[in-house]
mmCIF file of C-alpha atoms in Angstrom:
data_model
loop_
_atom_site.group_PDB
_atom_site.id
_atom_site.type_symbol
_atom_site.label_atom_id
_atom_site.label_comp_id
_atom_site.label_asym_id
_atom_site.label_seq_id
_atom_site.Cartn_x
_atom_site.Cartn_y
_atom_site.Cartn_z
ATOM 1 C CA ASN A 106 44.868 6.679 -44.939
ATOM 2 C CA GLY A 107 46.159 6.550 -41.246
ATOM 3 C CA MET A 108 44.340 9.706 -40.083
ATOM 4 C CA LEU A 109 41.206 8.397 -41.857
ATOM 5 C CA ALA A 110 41.412 5.074 -39.729
ATOM 6 C CA GLU A 111 42.118 7.269 -36.340
ATOM 7 C CA VAL A 112 39.115 9.478 -37.426
ATOM 8 C CA GLU A 113 36.926 6.364 -37.766
ATOM 9 C CA SER A 114 38.169 4.754 -34.623
ATOM 10 C CA ARG A 115 37.603 7.725 -32.585
ATOM 11 C CA THR A 116 34.150 8.184 -34.149
ATOM 12 C CA GLY A 117 33.227 4.650 -33.220
ATOM 13 C CA GLU A 118 34.550 5.353 -29.686
ATOM 14 C CA LEU A 119 32.365 8.577 -29.557
ATOM 15 C CA GLU A 120 29.276 6.522 -31.008
ATOM 16 C CA ARG A 121 29.806 3.855 -28.114
ATOM 17 C CA GLU A 122 30.252 6.341 -25.598
ATOM 18 C CA MET A 123 27.073 8.063 -26.638
ATOM 19 C CA LEU A 124 24.854 4.847 -26.597
ATOM 20 C CA VAL A 125 26.554 4.211 -23.094
ATOM 21 C CA ARG A 126 25.356 7.522 -21.891
ATOM 22 C CA GLN A 127 21.900 7.315 -23.506
ATOM 23 C CA GLN A 128 21.407 3.844 -21.713
ATOM 24 C CA ALA A 129 22.783 5.324 -18.544
ATOM 25 C CA GLU A 130 20.072 8.292 -18.703
ATOM 26 C CA ALA A 131 17.090 5.780 -19.782
ATOM 27 C CA GLU A 132 18.049 3.832 -16.494
ATOM 28 C CA LEU A 133 18.008 6.992 -14.411
ATOM 29 C CA ARG A 134 14.669 7.996 -15.759
ATOM 30 C CA ALA A 135 13.467 4.478 -14.981
ATOM 31 C CA VAL A 136 14.700 4.679 -11.531
ATOM 32 C CA ASP A 137 13.436 8.256 -11.065
ATOM 33 C CA ARG A 138 9.950 7.063 -12.325
ATOM 34 C CA LYS A 139 9.766 4.124 -9.639
ATOM 35 C CA LYS A 140 10.926 6.693 -6.778
ATOM 36 C CA ASP A 141 7.910 8.991 -7.963
ATOM 37 C CA GLU A 142 5.561 6.027 -7.950
ATOM 38 C CA PHE A 143 6.668 4.640 -4.481
ATOM 39 C CA LEU A 144 6.356 8.148 -3.042
ATOM 40 C CA ALA A 145 2.727 8.526 -4.378
ATOM 41 C CA THR A 146 1.618 5.279 -3.330
ATOM 42 C CA LEU A 147 3.044 5.990 0.016
ATOM 43 C CA ALA A 148 1.605 9.418 0.362
ATOM 44 C CA HIS A 149 -1.816 7.734 -0.340
ATOM 45 C CA GLU A 150 -0.987 4.786 2.153
ATOM 46 C CA LEU A 151 -0.179 7.380 4.965
ATOM 47 C CA ARG A 152 -3.426 9.067 4.393
ATOM 48 C CA ASN A 153 -5.665 5.999 4.831
ATOM 49 C CA PRO A 154 -5.324 5.575 8.470
ATOM 50 C CA LEU A 155 -6.005 9.046 9.329
ATOM 51 C CA ALA A 156 -9.701 8.531 9.216
ATOM 52 C CA PRO A 157 -10.094 6.038 11.632
ATOM 53 C CA MET A 158 -7.655 7.609 14.025
ATOM 54 C CA THR A 159 -9.668 10.987 13.689
ATOM 55 C CA ASN A 160 -12.681 9.017 14.429
ATOM 56 C CA ALA A 161 -11.248 7.540 17.391
ATOM 57 C CA VAL A 162 -9.948 10.588 18.821
ATOM 58 C CA ALA A 163 -13.446 12.011 18.505
ATOM 59 C CA LEU A 164 -14.602 9.209 20.406
ATOM 60 C CA VAL A 165 -12.295 9.544 23.287
ATOM 61 C CA ARG A 166 -13.008 12.998 23.577
ATOM 62 C CA ARG A 167 -16.938 12.427 24.188
ATOM 63 C CA PRO A 168 -17.853 13.074 27.541
ATOM 64 C CA ASP A 169 -20.427 10.265 27.296
ATOM 65 C CA ALA A 170 -18.185 7.566 25.993
ATOM 66 C CA ASP A 171 -17.835 4.532 28.255
ATOM 67 C CA ALA A 172 -14.649 2.568 29.080
ATOM 68 C CA LEU A 173 -15.590 -0.264 26.376
ATOM 69 C CA ALA A 174 -15.869 2.515 23.577
ATOM 70 C CA ARG A 175 -12.436 4.348 24.795
ATOM 71 C CA ASP A 176 -10.642 1.057 24.716
ATOM 72 C CA LYS A 177 -11.800 0.099 21.292
ATOM 73 C CA ALA A 178 -10.697 3.781 20.170
ATOM 74 C CA ILE A 179 -7.362 3.144 21.919
ATOM 75 C CA GLY A 180 -7.040 0.071 20.213
ATOM 76 C CA ILE A 181 -7.968 1.536 16.622
ATOM 77 C CA LEU A 182 -5.219 4.367 17.501
ATOM 78 C CA ASP A 183 -2.754 1.679 18.421
ATOM 79 C CA ARG A 184 -3.123 -0.267 15.352
ATOM 80 C CA GLN A 185 -2.986 2.679 12.914
ATOM 81 C CA LEU A 186 -0.241 4.192 14.585
ATOM 82 C CA ARG A 187 1.812 0.965 14.020
ATOM 83 C CA HIS A 188 0.711 0.934 10.521
ATOM 84 C CA MET A 189 1.969 4.530 9.917
ATOM 85 C CA VAL A 190 5.219 3.829 11.703
ATOM 86 C CA ARG A 191 5.817 0.749 9.298
ATOM 87 C CA LEU A 192 4.875 3.148 6.399
ATOM 88 C CA ILE A 193 7.332 5.903 7.608
ATOM 89 C CA ASP A 194 10.170 3.410 8.001
ATOM 90 C CA ASP A 195 9.666 2.451 4.313
ATOM 91 C CA LEU A 196 9.630 6.002 3.175
ATOM 92 C CA LEU A 197 13.089 6.418 5.107
ATOM 93 C CA ASP A 198 14.530 3.612 3.179
ATOM 94 C CA VAL A 199 13.868 4.851 -0.252
ATOM 95 C CA SER A 200 17.104 3.207 -1.420
ATOM 96 C CA ARG A 201 15.407 -0.005 -1.681
ATOM 97 C CA VAL A 202 12.976 1.420 -4.390
ATOM 98 C CA ALA A 203 16.176 2.797 -6.446
ATOM 99 C CA THR A 204 17.565 -0.559 -6.277
ATOM 100 C CA GLY A 205 14.327 -2.241 -6.949
ATOM 101 C CA LYS A 206 14.480 -4.122 -3.709
ATOM 102 C CA LEU A 207 11.336 -3.425 -1.709
ATOM 103 C CA SER A 208 11.447 -6.278 1.188
ATOM 104 C CA LEU A 209 8.982 -8.088 2.544
ATOM 105 C CA HIS A 210 8.485 -9.202 6.103
ATOM 106 C CA MET A 211 7.318 -12.647 5.770
ATOM 107 C CA GLU A 212 5.911 -14.202 9.059
ATOM 108 C CA ASN A 213 2.593 -16.100 10.142
ATOM 109 C CA VAL A 214 -0.294 -13.814 10.008
ATOM 110 C CA ASP A 215 -3.994 -14.072 10.678
ATOM 111 C CA LEU A 216 -5.678 -13.002 7.424
ATOM 112 C CA LEU A 217 -8.953 -12.561 9.194
ATOM 113 C CA ALA A 218 -7.303 -9.812 11.529
ATOM 114 C CA VAL A 219 -5.974 -8.035 8.385
ATOM 115 C CA LEU A 220 -9.217 -8.108 6.569
ATOM 116 C CA ARG A 221 -10.935 -6.757 9.945
ATOM 117 C CA ALA A 222 -8.387 -3.947 10.012
ATOM 118 C CA ALA A 223 -9.073 -3.227 6.307
ATOM 119 C CA ILE A 224 -12.656 -2.928 6.681
ATOM 120 C CA GLU A 225 -12.071 -0.726 9.895
ATOM 121 C CA LEU A 226 -10.074 1.495 7.595
ATOM 122 C CA ALA A 227 -12.802 1.696 5.036
ATOM 123 C CA GLU A 228 -15.769 2.183 7.237
ATOM 124 C CA PRO A 229 -15.571 6.026 7.684
ATOM 125 C CA VAL A 230 -15.180 6.390 3.937
ATOM 126 C CA ALA A 231 -18.179 3.964 3.385
ATOM 127 C CA ALA A 232 -20.186 5.958 5.849
ATOM 128 C CA GLY A 233 -19.326 9.175 4.543
ATOM 129 C CA ARG A 234 -20.781 7.880 1.119
ATOM 130 C CA ARG A 235 -23.746 6.353 2.479
ATOM 131 C CA LEU A 236 -22.292 2.846 1.456
ATOM 132 C CA GLN A 237 -23.350 -0.434 3.114
ATOM 133 C CA LEU A 238 -20.227 -2.205 3.893
ATOM 134 C CA THR A 239 -20.675 -6.079 4.956
ATOM 135 C CA SER A 240 -18.463 -8.969 5.530
ATOM 136 C CA LYS A 241 -18.675 -12.454 5.728
ATOM 137 C CA LEU A 242 -15.501 -14.082 7.512
ATOM 138 C CA PRO A 243 -14.958 -17.646 8.820
ATOM 139 C CA ALA A 244 -15.108 -18.009 12.261
ATOM 140 C CA GLY A 245 -11.657 -18.803 13.874
ATOM 141 C CA ALA A 246 -8.331 -17.611 12.338
ATOM 142 C CA CYS A 247 -7.029 -17.942 8.807
ATOM 143 C CA PRO A 248 -3.308 -18.349 9.255
ATOM 144 C CA VAL A 249 -1.199 -17.607 6.110
ATOM 145 C CA VAL A 250 2.402 -16.600 5.503
ATOM 146 C CA GLY A 251 2.830 -13.030 4.360
ATOM 147 C CA ASP A 252 3.671 -9.526 5.028
ATOM 148 C CA SER A 253 0.755 -7.964 7.257
ATOM 149 C CA ALA A 254 1.476 -4.445 6.623
ATOM 150 C CA ARG A 255 1.429 -5.155 2.778
ATOM 151 C CA LEU A 256 -1.705 -7.385 2.839
ATOM 152 C CA LEU A 257 -3.196 -4.422 4.845
ATOM 153 C CA GLN A 258 -2.097 -1.937 2.120
ATOM 154 C CA VAL A 259 -3.565 -4.414 -0.587
ATOM 155 C CA PHE A 260 -7.211 -4.821 0.955
ATOM 156 C CA SER A 261 -7.236 -1.420 2.389
ATOM 157 C CA ASN A 262 -6.630 -0.001 -1.207
ATOM 158 C CA LEU A 263 -9.102 -2.475 -2.553
ATOM 159 C CA LEU A 264 -11.833 -1.556 -0.339
ATOM 160 C CA ASN A 265 -10.891 2.327 -0.677
ATOM 161 C CA ASN A 266 -11.171 2.134 -4.514
ATOM 162 C CA ALA A 267 -14.527 0.083 -3.872
ATOM 163 C CA CYS A 268 -15.995 2.905 -1.897
ATOM 164 C CA ARG A 269 -14.680 5.563 -4.198
ATOM 165 C CA TYR A 270 -16.474 4.073 -7.142
ATOM 166 C CA THR A 271 -19.627 2.575 -5.852
ATOM 167 C CA PRO A 272 -22.454 5.164 -6.126
ATOM 168 C CA PRO A 273 -23.637 6.565 -2.970
ATOM 169 C CA GLY A 274 -26.202 4.253 -1.433
ATOM 170 C CA GLY A 275 -24.589 1.113 -2.925
ATOM 171 C CA ARG A 276 -23.258 -2.053 -1.291
ATOM 172 C CA ILE A 277 -19.807 -3.347 -0.744
ATOM 173 C CA GLU A 278 -19.508 -7.085 0.344
ATOM 174 C CA VAL A 279 -16.084 -8.653 1.532
ATOM 175 C CA ASP A 280 -16.333 -12.671 1.462
ATOM 176 C CA ALA A 281 -13.591 -14.754 3.037
ATOM 177 C CA ARG A 282 -13.590 -18.497 2.718
ATOM 178 C CA ILE A 283 -11.111 -21.244 3.353
ATOM 179 C CA VAL A 284 -10.551 -23.696 0.414
ATOM 180 C CA GLU A 285 -8.445 -26.560 1.128
ATOM 181 C CA THR A 286 -5.031 -25.203 1.894
ATOM 182 C CA SER A 287 -5.983 -21.610 0.539
ATOM 183 C CA VAL A 288 -7.782 -18.657 1.535
ATOM 184 C CA GLU A 289 -10.152 -16.755 -0.974
ATOM 185 C CA VAL A 290 -11.085 -13.190 -0.623
ATOM 186 C CA ALA A 291 -13.663 -11.682 -2.702
ATOM 187 C CA VAL A 292 -14.742 -8.052 -2.518
ATOM 188 C CA HIS A 293 -18.010 -7.258 -4.455
ATOM 189 C CA ASP A 294 -19.269 -3.850 -5.294
#
Protein backbone atom coordinates (compact mmCIF):
# COMPACT_ATOMS: atom_id res chain seq x y z
CA ASN A 1 0.00 0.00 0.00
CA GLY A 2 2.85 2.33 0.79
CA MET A 3 4.42 1.73 -2.61
CA LEU A 4 1.07 2.24 -4.34
CA ALA A 5 0.56 5.53 -2.52
CA GLU A 6 4.08 6.66 -3.48
CA VAL A 7 3.51 5.72 -7.15
CA GLU A 8 0.18 7.61 -7.15
CA SER A 9 1.87 10.61 -5.53
CA ARG A 10 4.67 10.66 -8.11
CA THR A 11 2.18 10.16 -10.94
CA GLY A 12 0.24 13.17 -9.65
CA GLU A 13 3.43 15.23 -9.49
CA LEU A 14 4.36 14.22 -13.04
CA GLU A 15 0.88 15.14 -14.28
CA ARG A 16 1.14 18.56 -12.60
CA GLU A 17 4.62 19.12 -14.07
CA MET A 18 3.35 18.10 -17.51
CA LEU A 19 0.45 20.56 -17.22
CA VAL A 20 2.84 23.36 -16.18
CA ARG A 21 5.10 22.55 -19.16
CA GLN A 22 2.15 22.54 -21.56
CA GLN A 23 1.04 25.93 -20.25
CA ALA A 24 4.57 27.30 -20.58
CA GLU A 25 4.80 26.00 -24.16
CA ALA A 26 1.45 27.62 -25.02
CA GLU A 27 2.64 30.93 -23.56
CA LEU A 28 5.91 30.71 -25.53
CA ARG A 29 3.97 30.03 -28.75
CA ALA A 30 1.73 33.05 -28.05
CA VAL A 31 4.75 35.31 -27.44
CA ASP A 32 6.41 34.00 -30.59
CA ARG A 33 3.22 34.66 -32.58
CA LYS A 34 3.05 38.24 -31.19
CA LYS A 35 6.68 38.79 -32.15
CA ASP A 36 6.06 37.52 -35.68
CA GLU A 37 2.98 39.75 -36.04
CA PHE A 38 4.98 42.73 -34.78
CA LEU A 39 7.82 42.10 -37.22
CA ALA A 40 5.41 41.69 -40.15
CA THR A 41 3.66 44.94 -39.24
CA LEU A 42 6.95 46.75 -38.78
CA ALA A 43 8.25 45.55 -42.17
CA HIS A 44 5.06 46.87 -43.76
CA GLU A 45 5.42 50.19 -41.92
CA LEU A 46 9.07 50.58 -42.92
CA ARG A 47 8.16 50.08 -46.57
CA ASN A 48 5.45 52.79 -46.59
CA PRO A 49 7.73 55.88 -46.35
CA LEU A 50 9.96 54.69 -49.18
CA ALA A 51 7.65 55.77 -52.05
CA PRO A 52 7.45 59.45 -51.06
CA MET A 53 11.18 59.43 -50.27
CA THR A 54 11.96 58.01 -53.71
CA ASN A 55 9.75 60.62 -55.36
CA ALA A 56 11.39 63.40 -53.32
CA VAL A 57 14.88 62.26 -54.34
CA ALA A 58 13.80 62.16 -57.99
CA LEU A 59 12.44 65.69 -57.63
CA VAL A 60 15.66 67.00 -56.08
CA ARG A 61 17.70 65.40 -58.89
CA ARG A 62 15.69 67.10 -61.64
CA PRO A 63 17.80 69.87 -63.17
CA ASP A 64 14.71 72.04 -63.74
CA ALA A 65 13.47 71.79 -60.10
CA ASP A 66 13.14 75.21 -58.52
CA ALA A 67 14.05 76.09 -54.93
CA LEU A 68 10.42 75.73 -53.73
CA ALA A 69 10.16 72.20 -55.16
CA ARG A 70 13.50 71.24 -53.64
CA ASP A 71 12.44 72.63 -50.24
CA LYS A 72 9.22 70.61 -50.40
CA ALA A 73 11.17 67.47 -51.32
CA ILE A 74 13.60 68.04 -48.45
CA GLY A 75 10.65 68.48 -46.07
CA ILE A 76 9.18 65.18 -47.27
CA LEU A 77 12.51 63.42 -46.81
CA ASP A 78 12.92 64.90 -43.34
CA ARG A 79 9.45 63.80 -42.17
CA GLN A 80 9.72 60.32 -43.65
CA LEU A 81 13.23 59.75 -42.28
CA ARG A 82 12.11 60.78 -38.78
CA HIS A 83 9.18 58.39 -39.12
CA MET A 84 11.51 55.55 -40.15
CA VAL A 85 13.88 56.28 -37.25
CA ARG A 86 10.95 55.93 -34.86
CA LEU A 87 9.95 52.62 -36.43
CA ILE A 88 13.51 51.32 -36.28
CA ASP A 89 13.67 52.30 -32.61
CA ASP A 90 10.61 50.11 -32.10
CA LEU A 91 12.34 47.25 -33.89
CA LEU A 92 15.36 47.56 -31.61
CA ASP A 93 13.11 47.22 -28.57
CA VAL A 94 11.34 43.96 -29.47
CA SER A 95 11.29 43.00 -25.80
CA ARG A 96 8.27 45.28 -25.39
CA VAL A 97 6.31 43.00 -27.69
CA ALA A 98 7.35 39.87 -25.82
CA THR A 99 6.05 41.38 -22.60
CA GLY A 100 2.96 42.84 -24.28
CA LYS A 101 4.07 46.41 -23.55
CA LEU A 102 4.16 48.55 -26.66
CA SER A 103 4.48 52.03 -25.21
CA LEU A 104 2.75 55.06 -26.64
CA HIS A 105 4.38 58.49 -26.62
CA MET A 106 1.36 60.60 -25.73
CA GLU A 107 1.70 64.27 -26.56
CA ASN A 108 -0.25 67.16 -28.04
CA VAL A 109 -0.56 66.45 -31.76
CA ASP A 110 -2.11 68.38 -34.63
CA LEU A 111 -4.23 65.66 -36.22
CA LEU A 112 -4.40 67.62 -39.48
CA ALA A 113 -0.61 67.49 -39.81
CA VAL A 114 -0.79 63.72 -39.27
CA LEU A 115 -3.55 63.38 -41.87
CA ARG A 116 -1.62 65.48 -44.40
CA ALA A 117 1.47 63.28 -43.88
CA ALA A 118 -0.64 60.11 -44.33
CA ILE A 119 -2.17 61.52 -47.51
CA GLU A 120 1.32 62.41 -48.73
CA LEU A 121 2.36 58.79 -48.15
CA ALA A 122 -0.64 57.48 -50.10
CA GLU A 123 -0.41 59.89 -53.06
CA PRO A 124 2.22 57.91 -55.03
CA VAL A 125 0.25 54.68 -54.54
CA ALA A 126 -2.98 56.39 -55.62
CA ALA A 127 -1.30 57.94 -58.67
CA GLY A 128 0.17 54.58 -59.64
CA ARG A 129 -3.30 53.03 -59.61
CA ARG A 130 -4.91 56.04 -61.34
CA LEU A 131 -7.00 56.85 -58.26
CA GLN A 132 -8.31 60.27 -57.35
CA LEU A 133 -7.32 61.01 -53.74
CA THR A 134 -9.08 64.05 -52.29
CA SER A 135 -9.40 65.52 -48.83
CA LYS A 136 -11.65 67.94 -46.98
CA LEU A 137 -9.86 69.11 -43.86
CA PRO A 138 -10.86 71.88 -41.46
CA ALA A 139 -8.98 75.15 -41.53
CA GLY A 140 -6.57 75.64 -38.65
CA ALA A 141 -5.32 72.96 -36.32
CA CYS A 142 -7.09 69.97 -34.78
CA PRO A 143 -5.24 69.40 -31.51
CA VAL A 144 -5.55 65.94 -29.98
CA VAL A 145 -3.59 64.00 -27.39
CA GLY A 146 -2.02 60.94 -28.97
CA ASP A 147 1.06 59.26 -30.34
CA SER A 148 1.80 60.98 -33.65
CA ALA A 149 3.78 58.05 -35.09
CA ARG A 150 1.05 55.54 -34.23
CA LEU A 151 -1.67 57.83 -35.58
CA LEU A 152 0.34 58.20 -38.79
CA GLN A 153 0.62 54.41 -39.00
CA VAL A 154 -3.13 54.00 -38.56
CA PHE A 155 -4.10 56.56 -41.20
CA SER A 156 -1.39 55.59 -43.70
CA ASN A 157 -2.39 51.91 -43.41
CA LEU A 158 -6.03 52.85 -43.87
CA LEU A 159 -5.27 54.93 -46.98
CA ASN A 160 -2.85 52.35 -48.42
CA ASN A 161 -5.49 49.66 -48.02
CA ALA A 162 -8.07 51.94 -49.65
CA CYS A 163 -5.64 52.45 -52.56
CA ARG A 164 -4.96 48.74 -52.80
CA TYR A 165 -8.61 47.66 -52.87
CA THR A 166 -10.19 50.51 -54.86
CA PRO A 167 -10.46 49.62 -58.55
CA PRO A 168 -8.17 51.61 -60.87
CA GLY A 169 -9.76 54.93 -61.81
CA GLY A 170 -11.70 55.04 -58.52
CA ARG A 171 -11.93 57.76 -55.93
CA ILE A 172 -10.80 57.96 -52.29
CA GLU A 173 -11.98 60.82 -50.08
CA VAL A 174 -10.58 61.78 -46.69
CA ASP A 175 -12.92 63.99 -44.65
CA ALA A 176 -12.14 65.37 -41.21
CA ARG A 177 -14.36 67.56 -39.10
CA ILE A 178 -14.50 68.87 -35.58
CA VAL A 179 -17.58 67.76 -33.65
CA GLU A 180 -17.84 69.38 -30.22
CA THR A 181 -14.70 68.20 -28.40
CA SER A 182 -13.83 65.44 -30.88
CA VAL A 183 -12.39 65.10 -34.34
CA GLU A 184 -14.11 62.72 -36.77
CA VAL A 185 -12.16 61.34 -39.70
CA ALA A 186 -13.86 59.40 -42.48
CA VAL A 187 -12.28 57.67 -45.44
CA HIS A 188 -14.60 56.80 -48.33
CA ASP A 189 -13.42 54.59 -51.16
